[in-house]
Coordinates of C-alpha atoms in Angstrom, one line a residue:
M16 CA -19.2 10.0 28.5
D17 CA -17.2 6.9 27.7
Q18 CA -15.4 5.6 30.8
A19 CA -12.2 5.3 28.9
V20 CA -11.9 9.1 28.4
P21 CA -9.9 9.9 31.6
K22 CA -7.4 7.2 30.9
L23 CA -7.1 8.2 27.3
L24 CA -6.6 11.9 28.3
S25 CA -3.8 10.9 30.6
Q26 CA -2.3 8.7 27.8
V27 CA -2.4 11.5 25.3
Q28 CA -0.8 13.9 27.8
T29 CA 2.0 11.5 28.5
L30 CA 2.7 10.7 24.9
G31 CA 2.4 14.3 23.9
D32 CA 5.1 15.2 26.4
K33 CA 7.3 12.4 25.2
F34 CA 6.9 13.3 21.6
S35 CA 7.6 17.0 22.3
S36 CA 11.1 16.0 23.5
S37 CA 11.9 13.0 21.3
K38 CA 10.1 13.5 18.0
D39 CA 10.6 9.8 17.3
V40 CA 8.5 7.9 14.8
Q41 CA 7.1 5.3 17.2
T42 CA 5.9 7.8 19.8
R43 CA 4.3 9.8 17.0
A44 CA 2.4 6.7 15.9
E45 CA 1.3 5.9 19.4
L46 CA 0.2 9.5 20.0
R47 CA -1.9 9.5 16.8
K48 CA -3.6 6.2 17.8
A49 CA -4.3 7.5 21.3
V50 CA -5.8 10.8 20.0
A51 CA -7.9 8.9 17.5
K52 CA -9.2 6.6 20.3
L53 CA -9.9 9.7 22.5
S54 CA -11.9 11.3 19.6
L55 CA -14.0 8.2 19.2
A56 CA -14.6 7.9 23.0
L57 CA -15.8 11.5 23.1
E58 CA -18.4 11.0 20.3
E59 CA -22.1 11.0 21.0
P60 CA -24.5 9.0 18.7
G61 CA -25.1 12.2 16.6
D62 CA -21.3 12.6 16.2
I63 CA -20.9 9.0 15.1
L64 CA -23.7 9.4 12.5
E65 CA -22.2 12.5 11.1
R66 CA -18.7 10.9 10.8
V67 CA -19.9 7.8 9.1
T68 CA -22.4 9.3 6.7
M69 CA -20.5 12.5 5.8
Q70 CA -16.9 11.2 5.5
F71 CA -17.1 10.5 1.8
L72 CA -17.9 14.2 1.1
E73 CA -14.5 15.0 2.6
V74 CA -12.9 13.2 -0.4
V75 CA -15.4 14.8 -2.7
S76 CA -14.4 18.3 -1.6
I77 CA -10.7 17.5 -1.8
K78 CA -11.1 16.1 -5.3
I79 CA -12.8 19.4 -6.4
G80 CA -10.0 21.3 -4.8
I81 CA -7.5 19.3 -6.8
N82 CA -9.4 19.9 -10.0
L83 CA -9.5 23.6 -9.4
K84 CA -5.9 23.7 -8.3
I85 CA -7.0 25.5 -5.1
F86 CA -4.2 23.8 -3.1
D87 CA -1.5 25.0 -5.6
I88 CA -2.9 28.5 -5.5
L89 CA -2.6 28.7 -1.7
V90 CA 0.7 26.8 -1.3
N91 CA 2.4 28.8 -4.0
S92 CA 1.2 32.2 -2.6
E93 CA 3.3 34.3 -0.2
K94 CA 0.2 35.3 1.7
P95 CA -3.3 34.1 2.2
K96 CA -5.8 34.5 -0.7
S97 CA -9.3 35.9 -0.7
L98 CA -12.3 34.2 -2.2
A99 CA -12.3 36.9 -4.9
E100 CA -8.6 36.2 -5.8
I101 CA -9.1 32.5 -5.9
A102 CA -12.2 32.9 -8.0
E103 CA -10.3 35.1 -10.5
T104 CA -7.5 32.5 -10.8
T105 CA -9.7 29.5 -11.1
G106 CA -12.5 31.0 -13.1
A107 CA -15.0 29.4 -10.8
D108 CA -18.4 31.0 -9.9
P109 CA -17.6 32.9 -6.6
V110 CA -20.8 31.6 -4.9
L111 CA -20.0 28.0 -5.8
L112 CA -16.3 28.5 -4.9
G113 CA -17.2 29.9 -1.5
R114 CA -19.2 26.7 -0.7
I115 CA -16.2 24.5 -1.7
L116 CA -13.7 26.6 0.3
R117 CA -15.9 26.4 3.4
A118 CA -16.1 22.6 3.0
L119 CA -12.3 22.3 2.6
D120 CA -11.8 24.5 5.7
S121 CA -14.2 22.3 7.7
V122 CA -12.0 19.3 7.2
G123 CA -8.6 21.1 7.6
A124 CA -7.7 20.8 3.9
I125 CA -7.3 24.6 3.9
E126 CA -7.5 27.2 6.7
A127 CA -9.8 30.2 7.0
V128 CA -7.6 32.9 8.4
G129 CA -10.1 35.7 8.0
D130 CA -13.5 36.5 6.5
E131 CA -13.4 34.6 3.2
I132 CA -9.6 34.6 3.3
Y133 CA -7.7 31.3 3.1
G134 CA -4.3 29.9 3.7
P135 CA -2.7 26.4 3.2
T136 CA -2.4 23.6 5.7
T137 CA -0.4 20.4 5.9
T138 CA -3.2 18.7 3.8
S139 CA -2.9 21.5 1.2
R140 CA 0.9 20.9 0.9
T141 CA 0.3 17.2 0.5
M142 CA -2.2 17.8 -2.3
V143 CA 0.3 19.6 -4.5
V144 CA 2.7 16.6 -4.7
P145 CA 1.8 14.6 -7.8
K146 CA 2.6 11.1 -6.4
L147 CA 0.4 11.9 -3.4
Y148 CA -2.6 13.7 -4.8
S149 CA -2.7 11.0 -7.6
G150 CA -3.9 8.7 -4.9
V151 CA -7.0 10.8 -4.5
I152 CA -7.6 10.7 -8.3
H153 CA -7.0 7.0 -8.5
C154 CA -9.3 6.1 -5.6
F155 CA -12.0 8.6 -6.3
D156 CA -12.3 8.4 -10.1
Y157 CA -11.7 4.7 -10.6
L158 CA -11.9 2.7 -7.4
S159 CA -14.9 4.3 -5.5
P160 CA -17.5 3.1 -8.0
V161 CA -16.3 -0.4 -7.3
W162 CA -16.3 0.1 -3.6
N163 CA -19.8 1.5 -3.8
Y164 CA -21.0 -1.8 -5.4
L165 CA -19.3 -4.1 -2.9
P166 CA -22.2 -4.3 -0.4
K167 CA -24.6 -5.2 -3.1
Y168 CA -22.2 -7.7 -4.7
L169 CA -21.7 -9.5 -1.4
M170 CA -25.4 -9.7 -0.8
E171 CA -26.0 -11.1 -4.2
T172 CA -23.3 -13.8 -3.7
N173 CA -24.7 -14.8 -0.3
Y174 CA -21.7 -13.4 1.5
K175 CA -19.3 -16.0 0.1
N176 CA -15.6 -15.0 0.3
P177 CA -14.7 -13.8 -3.3
T178 CA -12.1 -15.9 -5.0
D179 CA -12.9 -15.6 -8.7
A180 CA -10.7 -12.7 -10.1
L181 CA -12.9 -12.5 -13.2
H182 CA -16.2 -12.1 -11.3
T183 CA -15.7 -9.2 -9.0
P184 CA -17.4 -5.9 -8.3
F185 CA -14.8 -4.4 -10.6
N186 CA -15.8 -6.7 -13.5
L187 CA -19.5 -5.9 -13.0
V188 CA -19.1 -2.1 -12.6
Y189 CA -16.7 -1.8 -15.6
K190 CA -18.6 -4.4 -17.6
T191 CA -15.5 -6.3 -18.6
P192 CA -14.4 -9.9 -18.5
K193 CA -10.8 -8.9 -18.1
H194 CA -8.7 -9.2 -15.0
C195 CA -8.3 -5.8 -13.3
M196 CA -4.5 -5.3 -13.8
P197 CA -4.5 -5.8 -17.6
Y198 CA -7.5 -3.5 -17.8
I199 CA -5.7 -0.8 -16.0
M200 CA -2.6 -1.2 -18.1
Q201 CA -4.5 -0.6 -21.3
D202 CA -6.1 2.6 -20.1
P203 CA -3.6 5.5 -20.0
E204 CA -6.0 7.8 -18.1
W205 CA -6.2 5.2 -15.3
L206 CA -2.6 3.9 -15.6
T207 CA -0.9 7.3 -15.1
P208 CA -2.5 8.2 -11.7
F209 CA -2.2 4.6 -10.6
Q210 CA 1.6 4.5 -11.3
L211 CA 2.1 7.8 -9.7
Y212 CA 0.1 6.7 -6.6
M213 CA 2.1 3.5 -6.3
S214 CA 5.4 5.5 -6.5
G215 CA 4.2 7.5 -3.4
F216 CA 2.4 4.7 -1.6
D217 CA 5.4 4.0 0.7
E218 CA 5.8 7.6 1.8
G219 CA 6.8 7.6 5.5
R220 CA 7.2 3.8 5.8
A221 CA 10.2 1.7 6.8
N222 CA 12.0 -0.2 4.1
W223 CA 12.6 -3.9 4.6
M224 CA 16.4 -3.3 4.4
D225 CA 16.0 -1.2 7.6
F226 CA 15.1 -4.2 9.8
F227 CA 16.2 -7.3 7.9
P228 CA 19.9 -8.3 8.4
V229 CA 20.8 -8.3 4.7
E230 CA 24.5 -8.9 5.0
E231 CA 24.0 -11.8 7.4
K232 CA 21.1 -13.5 5.7
L233 CA 22.1 -12.9 2.0
G234 CA 25.8 -11.9 2.0
Q235 CA 27.3 -14.6 4.2
G236 CA 28.0 -17.7 2.2
A237 CA 26.8 -16.2 -1.1
H238 CA 28.2 -17.4 -4.4
T239 CA 30.3 -14.8 -6.1
D240 CA 29.5 -15.9 -9.6
G241 CA 25.7 -16.5 -9.2
V242 CA 22.5 -14.5 -9.0
M243 CA 22.1 -12.6 -5.8
F244 CA 18.6 -11.1 -6.1
V245 CA 15.6 -11.7 -8.4
D246 CA 12.8 -9.2 -7.9
V247 CA 9.8 -11.1 -9.3
G248 CA 7.2 -8.7 -10.6
G249 CA 9.5 -5.9 -9.7
G250 CA 8.1 -3.2 -11.9
F251 CA 10.8 -0.6 -12.7
G252 CA 13.5 -2.2 -10.6
H253 CA 13.6 0.2 -7.8
E254 CA 14.0 -2.4 -5.0
A255 CA 16.9 -4.2 -6.8
L256 CA 18.6 -0.9 -7.4
A257 CA 18.1 0.2 -3.8
L258 CA 19.5 -3.1 -2.5
R259 CA 22.6 -2.9 -4.8
K260 CA 23.3 0.7 -3.8
R261 CA 22.8 0.2 -0.1
F262 CA 24.9 -3.1 0.1
P263 CA 27.5 -2.8 -2.7
A264 CA 29.5 -5.7 -1.2
L265 CA 26.8 -8.2 -2.1
P266 CA 28.2 -10.4 -4.9
G267 CA 26.5 -11.7 -8.0
R268 CA 23.8 -10.5 -10.4
F269 CA 20.7 -8.5 -9.6
I270 CA 17.7 -9.1 -11.8
D271 CA 14.4 -7.2 -12.2
Q272 CA 11.6 -9.3 -13.7
D273 CA 8.3 -8.1 -15.0
L274 CA 6.1 -8.2 -18.1
P275 CA 7.6 -7.0 -21.4
Q276 CA 5.6 -3.7 -21.5
T277 CA 7.2 -2.8 -18.1
V278 CA 10.8 -3.8 -18.6
D279 CA 11.3 -3.2 -22.3
G280 CA 13.8 -0.3 -22.6
L281 CA 14.5 -0.2 -18.9
H282 CA 18.1 0.6 -18.1
L283 CA 19.4 0.7 -14.5
E284 CA 23.0 0.6 -13.6
G285 CA 23.9 -2.9 -12.3
I286 CA 20.4 -4.3 -12.8
E287 CA 19.4 -6.7 -15.5
A288 CA 15.9 -6.2 -16.8
M289 CA 14.2 -9.5 -17.8
A290 CA 10.8 -10.0 -19.3
H291 CA 9.0 -12.8 -17.4
N292 CA 5.5 -13.9 -16.5
F293 CA 5.6 -15.3 -12.9
L294 CA 2.8 -17.7 -13.7
E295 CA 5.3 -19.5 -16.0
P296 CA 8.5 -21.5 -15.1
Q297 CA 11.1 -19.3 -13.4
P298 CA 14.1 -19.1 -15.8
I299 CA 16.7 -18.1 -13.1
K300 CA 17.7 -21.2 -11.2
G301 CA 19.4 -21.3 -7.8
A302 CA 19.4 -17.5 -7.0
R303 CA 20.3 -16.5 -3.5
A304 CA 17.0 -14.6 -3.0
Y305 CA 13.7 -14.5 -4.9
Y306 CA 11.8 -11.4 -3.8
F307 CA 8.2 -10.4 -4.0
R308 CA 6.9 -7.0 -3.0
N309 CA 3.2 -6.3 -3.0
V310 CA 2.6 -9.0 -5.6
L311 CA 0.9 -11.9 -3.9
H312 CA -1.9 -9.7 -2.4
D313 CA -3.1 -9.2 -5.9
Y314 CA -4.1 -12.9 -6.2
N315 CA -6.2 -15.6 -4.6
D316 CA -4.6 -18.6 -2.9
D317 CA -4.8 -20.8 -6.0
I318 CA -3.0 -18.4 -8.2
C319 CA -0.4 -17.7 -5.5
H320 CA 0.1 -21.4 -5.2
T321 CA 1.0 -21.5 -8.9
I322 CA 3.4 -18.5 -8.6
L323 CA 5.1 -19.9 -5.5
T324 CA 5.4 -23.4 -6.9
E325 CA 7.3 -22.1 -9.9
I326 CA 9.7 -20.3 -7.6
R327 CA 10.2 -23.4 -5.4
K328 CA 11.1 -25.4 -8.5
A329 CA 13.8 -22.9 -9.4
M330 CA 15.3 -22.7 -5.9
D331 CA 18.4 -24.4 -4.6
S332 CA 16.9 -25.9 -1.5
S333 CA 20.2 -25.7 0.5
Y334 CA 21.0 -22.1 -0.6
S335 CA 18.0 -20.0 -1.9
K336 CA 15.6 -17.9 0.1
L337 CA 12.2 -16.7 -0.6
L338 CA 11.5 -13.1 0.6
I339 CA 8.0 -11.7 0.7
N340 CA 7.7 -8.0 1.5
Q341 CA 4.0 -7.7 2.3
W342 CA 1.7 -6.8 5.2
V343 CA 1.0 -9.4 7.8
V344 CA -2.4 -8.2 9.0
P345 CA -2.9 -8.5 12.8
T346 CA -6.1 -10.2 13.9
Q347 CA -6.6 -7.6 16.6
H348 CA -6.4 -3.8 16.2
A349 CA -5.2 -3.8 12.6
T350 CA -4.9 -0.4 11.0
R351 CA -7.5 1.3 8.8
L352 CA -5.1 1.2 5.9
M353 CA -4.5 -2.5 6.1
T354 CA -8.2 -3.5 6.6
F355 CA -9.5 -1.1 4.0
Q356 CA -6.8 -2.1 1.5
D357 CA -8.0 -5.7 2.1
L358 CA -11.5 -4.7 1.2
N359 CA -10.1 -3.0 -1.9
M360 CA -8.3 -6.2 -2.9
M361 CA -11.5 -8.1 -2.4
A362 CA -13.5 -5.7 -4.6
M363 CA -11.0 -5.3 -7.4
L364 CA -9.3 -8.6 -7.6
A365 CA -11.0 -11.2 -5.3
A366 CA -7.7 -11.1 -3.5
V367 CA -6.6 -10.6 0.1
E368 CA -4.2 -8.9 2.5
R369 CA -3.2 -12.0 4.6
T370 CA -2.9 -12.6 8.3
E371 CA 0.0 -14.5 9.8
K372 CA -2.0 -17.7 9.9
Q373 CA -3.0 -17.3 6.3
W374 CA 0.7 -16.7 5.2
Y375 CA 1.8 -19.9 7.0
E376 CA -1.0 -21.9 5.4
L377 CA -0.3 -20.5 1.9
L378 CA 3.4 -21.1 2.1
E379 CA 3.2 -24.5 3.6
K380 CA 0.9 -25.7 0.9
A381 CA 3.3 -24.5 -1.7
G382 CA 6.2 -26.4 -0.1
F383 CA 7.8 -23.7 2.0
E384 CA 8.5 -23.2 5.7
I385 CA 8.7 -19.8 7.2
V386 CA 12.1 -19.1 8.9
Q387 CA 11.0 -15.8 10.4
I388 CA 8.6 -12.9 9.9
W389 CA 10.7 -9.8 10.3
K390 CA 8.5 -6.9 11.5
P391 CA 9.1 -3.1 11.4
N392 CA 8.8 -0.9 14.4
D393 CA 5.5 0.6 13.3
E394 CA 2.0 -0.5 12.2
V395 CA 2.0 0.7 8.6
S396 CA 5.1 -0.7 7.0
E397 CA 5.2 -4.1 5.3
C398 CA 6.9 -7.0 7.0
L399 CA 9.5 -9.3 5.4
I400 CA 8.6 -13.0 5.4
E401 CA 11.8 -15.1 5.1
A402 CA 11.1 -18.7 3.9
V403 CA 13.0 -21.7 2.5
V404 CA 12.0 -24.9 0.8
K405 CA 10.2 -27.0 3.4
G406 CA 12.4 -29.5 5.2
E407 CA 15.5 -28.8 3.2
G408 CA 16.6 -25.2 3.9
P409 CA 18.9 -23.8 6.6
Q410 CA 17.8 -24.9 10.0
E411 CA 16.8 -21.8 11.9
T412 CA 14.2 -21.1 14.5
N413 CA 10.8 -20.1 13.2
G414 CA 9.2 -17.1 14.7
T415 CA 8.7 -13.4 14.4
T416 CA 10.7 -10.3 15.3

């Protein structure tokens, strides 16, 4: 037995007692981490092999469950359902269905409450929410073939860090010379689950407005007749709208910029929709804040340099701020989501989820200095990087919080 087990057992007990009384988010996160470490520490080699080799079939079984609407059947029923009842509703072969149901029960996606009688679990209830189960469809149907090719691709390229966005596992698997994002945009069958997945990607995470002092940093000294906020590559304008609603006293205009196919016909109260390609000169000069959310992780350093340079040229060096709402990946004990998403960015786009050092290097080369990296009180939410034009912005102490 791993020598860490007694210590981890004590830690789980302590955190469990604390969570039972407090129910706070941070304790829940710490408890989950401690339980996961305990589970790993209790594994024998055979357990490790089973976990590593069989984990993909958990996703397979859940995908079949989604296709057959098994989760909808159980969640929407007032009582548990028998195998025969589920077979009648789905039209699936009862013998086949029994095998699928047993697999789903084994991973906690459903619960066997009797002999071939099943009820829903938390996973079942998650898999009936479109913006959540669309993540399974997006990852399984479209991303997993690319992920499967990544080991071979890296071997073939002599384990060089990928930087060419037009020569990736994605390009080779889908046999296209196109960049990943335009390819997705032209395929409705892919685009729909992708957009739904993105709409639910932040489920349970802190918003940057929760831990960044908006009124102090943006409101104080702001021009009443200027542009307050430009969401660059802002999609459907949700961030600009949320900021305006949460801080109605902020003066000035709020602008959402994205490609024409995204913003054409977009109407949000108090938000201006503007067609713009962020690789081209920024038309809005001297705004209070230029904001990027989950944009720069789609591109390698060279392209990011171009994007950031165009923003710097548009900024008023004594007034404007650059705000980047993105993960800052720790170099120790980073989460599975961060590190696996980094591998996904590598495989699909030859891009990267950056560490703190990489963010400093990228921004410095583009002519910025980081004022502060504002960090949420959890390990899954994105940070907010506050930066100004190098050597000319407000003099504040660099650091993290």
